[in-house]
Short mmCIF file of C-alpha atoms (C1' of nucleotides) in Angstrom, two decimals:
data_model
loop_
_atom_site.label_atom_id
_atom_site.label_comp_id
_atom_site.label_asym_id
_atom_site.label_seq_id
_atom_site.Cartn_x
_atom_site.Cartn_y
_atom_site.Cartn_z
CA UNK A 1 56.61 -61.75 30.29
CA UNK A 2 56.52 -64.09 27.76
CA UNK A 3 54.40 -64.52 24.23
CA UNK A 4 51.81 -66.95 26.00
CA UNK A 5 51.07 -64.85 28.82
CA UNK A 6 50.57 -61.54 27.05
CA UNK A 7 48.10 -63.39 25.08
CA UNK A 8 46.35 -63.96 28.03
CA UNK A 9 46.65 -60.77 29.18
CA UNK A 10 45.38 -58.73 26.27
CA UNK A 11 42.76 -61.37 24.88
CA UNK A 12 45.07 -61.65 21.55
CA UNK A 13 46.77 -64.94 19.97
CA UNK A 14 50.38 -65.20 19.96
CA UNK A 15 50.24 -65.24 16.50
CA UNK A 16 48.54 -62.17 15.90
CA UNK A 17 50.79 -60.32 18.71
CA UNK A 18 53.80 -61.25 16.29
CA UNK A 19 52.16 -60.18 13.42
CA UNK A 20 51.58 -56.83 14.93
CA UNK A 21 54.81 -56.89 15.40
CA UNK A 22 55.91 -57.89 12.28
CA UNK A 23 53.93 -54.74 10.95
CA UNK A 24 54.94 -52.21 13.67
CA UNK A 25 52.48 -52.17 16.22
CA UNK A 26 54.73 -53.07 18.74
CA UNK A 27 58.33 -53.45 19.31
CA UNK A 28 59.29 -55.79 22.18
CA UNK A 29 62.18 -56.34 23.49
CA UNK A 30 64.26 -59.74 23.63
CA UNK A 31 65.69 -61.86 25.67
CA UNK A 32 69.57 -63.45 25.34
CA UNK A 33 67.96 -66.22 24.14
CA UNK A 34 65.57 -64.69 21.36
CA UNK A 35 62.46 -64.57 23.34
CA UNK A 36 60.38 -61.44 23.35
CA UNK A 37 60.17 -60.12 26.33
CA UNK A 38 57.27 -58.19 26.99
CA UNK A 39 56.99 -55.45 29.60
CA UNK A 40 53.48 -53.92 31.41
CA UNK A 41 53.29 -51.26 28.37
CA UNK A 42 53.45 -53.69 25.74
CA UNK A 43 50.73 -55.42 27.15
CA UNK A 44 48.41 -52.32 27.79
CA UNK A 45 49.67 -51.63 23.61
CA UNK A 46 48.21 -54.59 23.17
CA UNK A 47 45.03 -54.52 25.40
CA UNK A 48 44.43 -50.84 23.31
CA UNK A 49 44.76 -52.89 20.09
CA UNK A 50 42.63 -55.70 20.54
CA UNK A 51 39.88 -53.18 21.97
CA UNK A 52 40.04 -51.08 18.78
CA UNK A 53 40.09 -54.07 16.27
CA UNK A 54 36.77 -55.36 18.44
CA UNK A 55 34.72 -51.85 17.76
CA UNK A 56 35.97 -52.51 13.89
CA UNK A 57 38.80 -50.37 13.62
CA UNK A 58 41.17 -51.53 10.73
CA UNK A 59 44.78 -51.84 11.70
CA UNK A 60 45.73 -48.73 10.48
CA UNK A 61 43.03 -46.68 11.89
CA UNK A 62 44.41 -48.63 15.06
CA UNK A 63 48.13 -47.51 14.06
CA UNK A 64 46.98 -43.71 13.90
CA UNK A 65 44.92 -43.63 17.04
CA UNK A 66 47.69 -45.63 19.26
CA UNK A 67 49.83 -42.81 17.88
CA UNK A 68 47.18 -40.46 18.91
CA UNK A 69 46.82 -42.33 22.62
CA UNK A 70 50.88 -41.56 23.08
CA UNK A 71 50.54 -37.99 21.42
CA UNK A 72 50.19 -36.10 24.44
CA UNK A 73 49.78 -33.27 22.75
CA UNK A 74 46.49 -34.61 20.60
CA UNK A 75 43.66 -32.71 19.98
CA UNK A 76 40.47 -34.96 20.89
CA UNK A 77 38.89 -33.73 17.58
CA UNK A 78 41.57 -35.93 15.47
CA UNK A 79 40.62 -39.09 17.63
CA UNK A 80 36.63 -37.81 16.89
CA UNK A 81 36.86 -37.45 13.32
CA UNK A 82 38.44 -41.22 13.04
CA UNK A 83 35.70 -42.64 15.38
CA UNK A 84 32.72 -40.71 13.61
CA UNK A 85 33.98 -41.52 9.93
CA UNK A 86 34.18 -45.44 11.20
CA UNK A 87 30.61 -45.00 12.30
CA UNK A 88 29.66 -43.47 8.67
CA UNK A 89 31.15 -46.11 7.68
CA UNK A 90 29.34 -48.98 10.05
CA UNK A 91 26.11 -47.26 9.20
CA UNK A 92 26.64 -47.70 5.53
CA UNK A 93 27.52 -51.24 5.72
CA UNK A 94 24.49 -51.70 8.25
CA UNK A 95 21.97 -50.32 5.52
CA UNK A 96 23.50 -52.64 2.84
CA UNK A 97 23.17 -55.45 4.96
CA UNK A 98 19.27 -54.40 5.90
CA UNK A 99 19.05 -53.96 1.62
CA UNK A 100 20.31 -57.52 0.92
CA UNK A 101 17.84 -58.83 3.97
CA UNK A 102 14.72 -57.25 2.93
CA UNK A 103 15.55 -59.10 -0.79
CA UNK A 104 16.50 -62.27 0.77
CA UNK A 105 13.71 -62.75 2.92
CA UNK A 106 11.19 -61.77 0.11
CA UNK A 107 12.61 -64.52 -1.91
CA UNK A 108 13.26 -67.14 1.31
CA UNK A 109 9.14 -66.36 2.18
CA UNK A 110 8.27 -66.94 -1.37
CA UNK A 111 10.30 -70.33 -1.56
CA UNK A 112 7.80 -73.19 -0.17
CA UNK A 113 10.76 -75.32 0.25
CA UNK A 114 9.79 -78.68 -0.86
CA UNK A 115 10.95 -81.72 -3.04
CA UNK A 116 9.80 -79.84 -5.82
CA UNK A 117 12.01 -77.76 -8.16
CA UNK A 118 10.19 -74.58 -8.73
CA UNK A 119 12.26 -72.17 -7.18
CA UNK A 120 11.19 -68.35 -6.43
CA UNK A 121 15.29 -67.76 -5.60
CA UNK A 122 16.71 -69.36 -8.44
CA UNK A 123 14.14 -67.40 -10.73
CA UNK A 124 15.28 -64.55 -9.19
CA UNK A 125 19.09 -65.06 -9.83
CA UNK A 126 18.45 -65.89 -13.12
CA UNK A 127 16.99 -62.38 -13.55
CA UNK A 128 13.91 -61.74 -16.13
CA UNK A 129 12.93 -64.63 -18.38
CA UNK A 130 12.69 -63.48 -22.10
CA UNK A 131 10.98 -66.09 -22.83
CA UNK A 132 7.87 -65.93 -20.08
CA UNK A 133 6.50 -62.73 -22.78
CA UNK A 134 5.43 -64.94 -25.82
CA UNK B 1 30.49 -61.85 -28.08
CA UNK B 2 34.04 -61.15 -26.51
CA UNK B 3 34.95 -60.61 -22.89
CA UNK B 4 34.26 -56.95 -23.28
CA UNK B 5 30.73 -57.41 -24.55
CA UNK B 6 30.17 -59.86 -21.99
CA UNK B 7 31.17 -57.33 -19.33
CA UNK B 8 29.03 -55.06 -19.99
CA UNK B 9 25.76 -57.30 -20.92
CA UNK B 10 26.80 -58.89 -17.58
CA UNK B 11 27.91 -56.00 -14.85
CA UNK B 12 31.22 -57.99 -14.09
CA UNK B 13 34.68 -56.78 -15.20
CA UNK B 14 36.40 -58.28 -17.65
CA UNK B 15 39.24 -59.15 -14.99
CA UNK B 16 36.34 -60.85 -12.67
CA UNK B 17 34.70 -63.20 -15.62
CA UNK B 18 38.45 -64.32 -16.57
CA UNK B 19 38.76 -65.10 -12.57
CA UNK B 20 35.34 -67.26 -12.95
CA UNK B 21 36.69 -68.85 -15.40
CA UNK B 22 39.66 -69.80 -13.53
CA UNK B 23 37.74 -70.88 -11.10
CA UNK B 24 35.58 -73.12 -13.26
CA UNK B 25 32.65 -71.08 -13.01
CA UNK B 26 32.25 -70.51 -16.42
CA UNK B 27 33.81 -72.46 -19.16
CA UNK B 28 33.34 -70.38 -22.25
CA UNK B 29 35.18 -72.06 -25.87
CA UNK B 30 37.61 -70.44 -27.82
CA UNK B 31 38.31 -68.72 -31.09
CA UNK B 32 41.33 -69.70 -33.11
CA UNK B 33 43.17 -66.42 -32.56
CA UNK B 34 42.77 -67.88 -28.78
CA UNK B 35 39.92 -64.86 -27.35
CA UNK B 36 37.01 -66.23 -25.57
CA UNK B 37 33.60 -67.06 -27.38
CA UNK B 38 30.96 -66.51 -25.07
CA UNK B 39 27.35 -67.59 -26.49
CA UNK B 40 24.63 -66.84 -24.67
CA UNK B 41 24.30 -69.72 -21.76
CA UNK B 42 27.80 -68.08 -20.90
CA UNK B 43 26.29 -64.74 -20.38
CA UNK B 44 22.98 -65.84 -18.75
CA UNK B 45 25.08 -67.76 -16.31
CA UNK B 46 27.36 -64.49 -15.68
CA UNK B 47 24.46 -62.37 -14.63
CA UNK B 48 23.17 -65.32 -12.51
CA UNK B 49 26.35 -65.06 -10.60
CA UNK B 50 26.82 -61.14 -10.97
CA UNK B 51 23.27 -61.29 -9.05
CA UNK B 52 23.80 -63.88 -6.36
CA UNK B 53 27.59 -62.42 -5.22
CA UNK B 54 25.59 -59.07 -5.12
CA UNK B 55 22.90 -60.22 -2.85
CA UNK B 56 26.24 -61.45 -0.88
CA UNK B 57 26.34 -64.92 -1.56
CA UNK B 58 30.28 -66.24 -1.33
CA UNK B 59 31.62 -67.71 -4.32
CA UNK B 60 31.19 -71.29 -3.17
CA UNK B 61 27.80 -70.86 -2.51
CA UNK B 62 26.97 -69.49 -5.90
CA UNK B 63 28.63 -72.16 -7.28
CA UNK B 64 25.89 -74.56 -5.33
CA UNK B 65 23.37 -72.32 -6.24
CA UNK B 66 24.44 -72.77 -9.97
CA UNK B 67 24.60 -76.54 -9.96
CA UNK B 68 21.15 -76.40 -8.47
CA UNK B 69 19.99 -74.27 -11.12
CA UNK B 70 21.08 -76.64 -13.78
CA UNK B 71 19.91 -79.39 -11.96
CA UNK B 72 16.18 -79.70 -13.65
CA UNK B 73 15.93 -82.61 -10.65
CA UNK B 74 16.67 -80.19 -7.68
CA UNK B 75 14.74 -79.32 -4.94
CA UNK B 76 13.48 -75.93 -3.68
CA UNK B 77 14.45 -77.27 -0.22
CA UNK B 78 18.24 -77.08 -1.13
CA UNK B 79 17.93 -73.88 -2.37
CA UNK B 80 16.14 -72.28 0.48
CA UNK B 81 18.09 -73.99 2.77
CA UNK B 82 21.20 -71.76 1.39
CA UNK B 83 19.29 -68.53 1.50
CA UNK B 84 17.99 -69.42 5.10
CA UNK B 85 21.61 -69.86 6.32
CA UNK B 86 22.95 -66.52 4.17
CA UNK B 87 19.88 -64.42 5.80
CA UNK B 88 20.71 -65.80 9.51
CA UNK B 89 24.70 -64.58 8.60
CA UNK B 90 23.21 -61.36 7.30
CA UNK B 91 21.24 -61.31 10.54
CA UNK B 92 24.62 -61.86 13.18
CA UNK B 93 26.48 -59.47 11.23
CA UNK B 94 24.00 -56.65 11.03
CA UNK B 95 23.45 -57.34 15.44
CA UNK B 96 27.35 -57.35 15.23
CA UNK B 97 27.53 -53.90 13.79
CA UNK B 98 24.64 -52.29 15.79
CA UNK B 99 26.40 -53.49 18.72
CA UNK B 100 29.22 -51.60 17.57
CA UNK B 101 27.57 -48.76 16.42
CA UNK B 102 26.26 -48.23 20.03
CA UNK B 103 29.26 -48.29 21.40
CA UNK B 104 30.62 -46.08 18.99
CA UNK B 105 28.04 -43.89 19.01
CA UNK B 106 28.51 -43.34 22.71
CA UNK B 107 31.85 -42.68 22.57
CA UNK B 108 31.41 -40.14 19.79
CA UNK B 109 28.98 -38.30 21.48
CA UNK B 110 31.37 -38.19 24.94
CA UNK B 111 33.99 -36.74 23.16
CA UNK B 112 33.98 -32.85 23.09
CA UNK B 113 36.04 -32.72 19.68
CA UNK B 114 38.27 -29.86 20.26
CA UNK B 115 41.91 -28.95 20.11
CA UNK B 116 42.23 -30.38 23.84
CA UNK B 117 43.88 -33.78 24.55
CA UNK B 118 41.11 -34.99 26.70
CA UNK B 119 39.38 -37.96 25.08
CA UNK B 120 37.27 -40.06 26.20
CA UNK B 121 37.60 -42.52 23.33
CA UNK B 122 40.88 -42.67 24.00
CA UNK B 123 40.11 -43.90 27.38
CA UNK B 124 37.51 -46.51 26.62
CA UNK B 125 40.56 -47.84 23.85
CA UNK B 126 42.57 -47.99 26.94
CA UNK B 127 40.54 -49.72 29.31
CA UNK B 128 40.02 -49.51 32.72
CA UNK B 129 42.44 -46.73 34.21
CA UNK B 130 43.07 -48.72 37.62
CA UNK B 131 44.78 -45.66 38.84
CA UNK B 132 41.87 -43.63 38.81
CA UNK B 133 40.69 -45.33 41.89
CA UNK B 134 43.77 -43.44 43.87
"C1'" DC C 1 69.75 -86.73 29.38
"C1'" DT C 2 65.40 -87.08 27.69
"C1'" DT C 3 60.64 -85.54 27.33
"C1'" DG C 4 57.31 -82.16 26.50
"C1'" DA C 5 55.94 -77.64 26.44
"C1'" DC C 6 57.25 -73.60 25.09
"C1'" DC C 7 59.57 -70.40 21.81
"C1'" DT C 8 61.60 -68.93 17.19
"C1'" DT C 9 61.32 -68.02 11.92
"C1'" DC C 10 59.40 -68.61 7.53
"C1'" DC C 11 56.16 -70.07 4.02
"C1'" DA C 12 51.60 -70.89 2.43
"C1'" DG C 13 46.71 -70.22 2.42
"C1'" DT C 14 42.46 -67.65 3.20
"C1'" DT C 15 38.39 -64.23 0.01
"C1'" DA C 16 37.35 -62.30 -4.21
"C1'" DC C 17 39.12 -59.97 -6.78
"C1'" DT C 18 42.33 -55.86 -8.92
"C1'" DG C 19 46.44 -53.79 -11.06
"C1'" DG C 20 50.04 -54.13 -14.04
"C1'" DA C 21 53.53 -56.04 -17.28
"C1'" DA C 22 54.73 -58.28 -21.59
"C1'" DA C 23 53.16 -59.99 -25.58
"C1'" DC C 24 49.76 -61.16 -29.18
"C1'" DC C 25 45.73 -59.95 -32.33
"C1'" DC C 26 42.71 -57.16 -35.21
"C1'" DT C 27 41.07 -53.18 -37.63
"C1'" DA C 28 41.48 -48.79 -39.74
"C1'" DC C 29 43.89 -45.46 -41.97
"C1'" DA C 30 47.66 -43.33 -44.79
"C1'" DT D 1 52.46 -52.06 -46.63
"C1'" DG D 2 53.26 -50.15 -42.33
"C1'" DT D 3 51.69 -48.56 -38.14
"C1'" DA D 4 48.87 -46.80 -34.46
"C1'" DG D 5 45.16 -47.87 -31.45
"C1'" DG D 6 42.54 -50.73 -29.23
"C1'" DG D 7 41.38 -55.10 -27.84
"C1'" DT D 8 42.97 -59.62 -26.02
"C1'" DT D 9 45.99 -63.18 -23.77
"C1'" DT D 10 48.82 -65.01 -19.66
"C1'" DC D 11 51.02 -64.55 -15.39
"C1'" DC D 12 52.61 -62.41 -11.14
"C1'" DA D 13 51.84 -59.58 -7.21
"C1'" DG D 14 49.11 -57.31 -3.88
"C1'" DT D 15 45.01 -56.46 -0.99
"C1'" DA D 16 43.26 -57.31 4.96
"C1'" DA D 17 44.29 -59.44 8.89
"C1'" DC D 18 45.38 -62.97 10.26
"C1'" DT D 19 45.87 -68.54 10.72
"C1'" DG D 20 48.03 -73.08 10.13
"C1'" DG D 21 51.91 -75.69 9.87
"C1'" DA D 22 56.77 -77.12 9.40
"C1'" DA D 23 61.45 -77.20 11.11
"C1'" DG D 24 64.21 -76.21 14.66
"C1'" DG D 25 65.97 -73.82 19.21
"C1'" DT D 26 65.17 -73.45 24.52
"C1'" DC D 27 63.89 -74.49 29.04
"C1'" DA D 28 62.34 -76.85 33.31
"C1'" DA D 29 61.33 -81.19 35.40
"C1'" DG D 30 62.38 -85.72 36.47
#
DNA sequence: CTTGACCTTCCAGTTACTGGAAACCCTACA
DNA sequence: TGTAGGGTTTCCAGTAACTGGAAGGTCAAG
């Protein structure tokens, strides 16, 4: 199998399937002619990969639970601490994001918007005016 | 005021206010001995910016926002329009991340977590095990 | 034997900084 | 006067996870 079709195959870009190789993920074989030649494991490697990277695993998370996936002597509570500290981890960015909305859309609902250049926003950003007090 | 003072009137590192600068965010004069002289337009314009990146505008769009609020001729439109477009990214990411937090969630919750090899996380990673079928 | 679609490697760029090295400056203290 | 310490300067490299692009090798078809 050949770079193209593997991409096809596992959902990745040929790029990024030779930059996971580049960094270790996987280790194709070659051709006589320099090609990689892929086989059916490289391409369920990959499939693995791209499915981790898609719930938000980083790549090295993704390194330690392929490594998991081949240990056959794992213990599922390894694989469960990963997952539930990436969902700690998803909930925490989730409730920043929800801070940063609740702000923005106070300021966007104060902002009428118009060819005018009071601004709600930028008085905002420009933090407390001094100057307002006198 | 030196970079140090700035820093801390401002909430940005040192290293990050010599990056603005870099970046022509900030264009502060200089001493003889060659240290930055920030006055106080310098440091008003730093916390403008310390304030926008943290409600998680990128740098090119607090750059807009700070032309707009030097522009005494601007209007409120432009400025909303920005904040409209960063609270509908906010919104996609934060669906994004409950989408994966569902999943996760799932999978978490599947997984017995004990010193056995069994794992359904692994599995989902995996994909569909078309030998299951027998 | 040429054309076009693949494939290869390697280098640069992306975002928004951060760390660190080497060197310069300033102040205080002995 | 010398020096120790803290500040400051510049510049280079690295981060995460790719992506784009250039230059060149390979292959199948016609």
């Amino acid at each position: 199998m050949k770079i193209a079709d593997v991409a096809e195959a596992s959902g990745l870009s040929a790029k990024t399937i030779r930059y996971y190789e580049d960094i270790g993920l996987v280790r194709p074989a070659r051709g006589t002619n320099g090609y990689r030649a892929f086989v059916e494991t490289d391409v369920h490697k990959l499939r693995f990969l791209a499915r981790a990277r898609s719930l938000g695993f980083s790549i090295e998370e993704c390194r330690t639970l392929l490594s998991l996936y081949e240990d056959r002597a794992r213990a599922s509570a390894d694989v469960k601490a990963l997952a539930e500290a990436h969902l700690r981890r998803i909930d925490r960015k989730i409730a920043e994001l929800e801070g940063l909305r609740g702000t923005l859309a106070t300021l966007v609902a104060r902002c009428h918007g118009d060819e005018r250049p009071d601004c709600p926003i930028l008085d905002d950003l420009a933090g407390p005016s001094a100057g307002d007090a006198q």
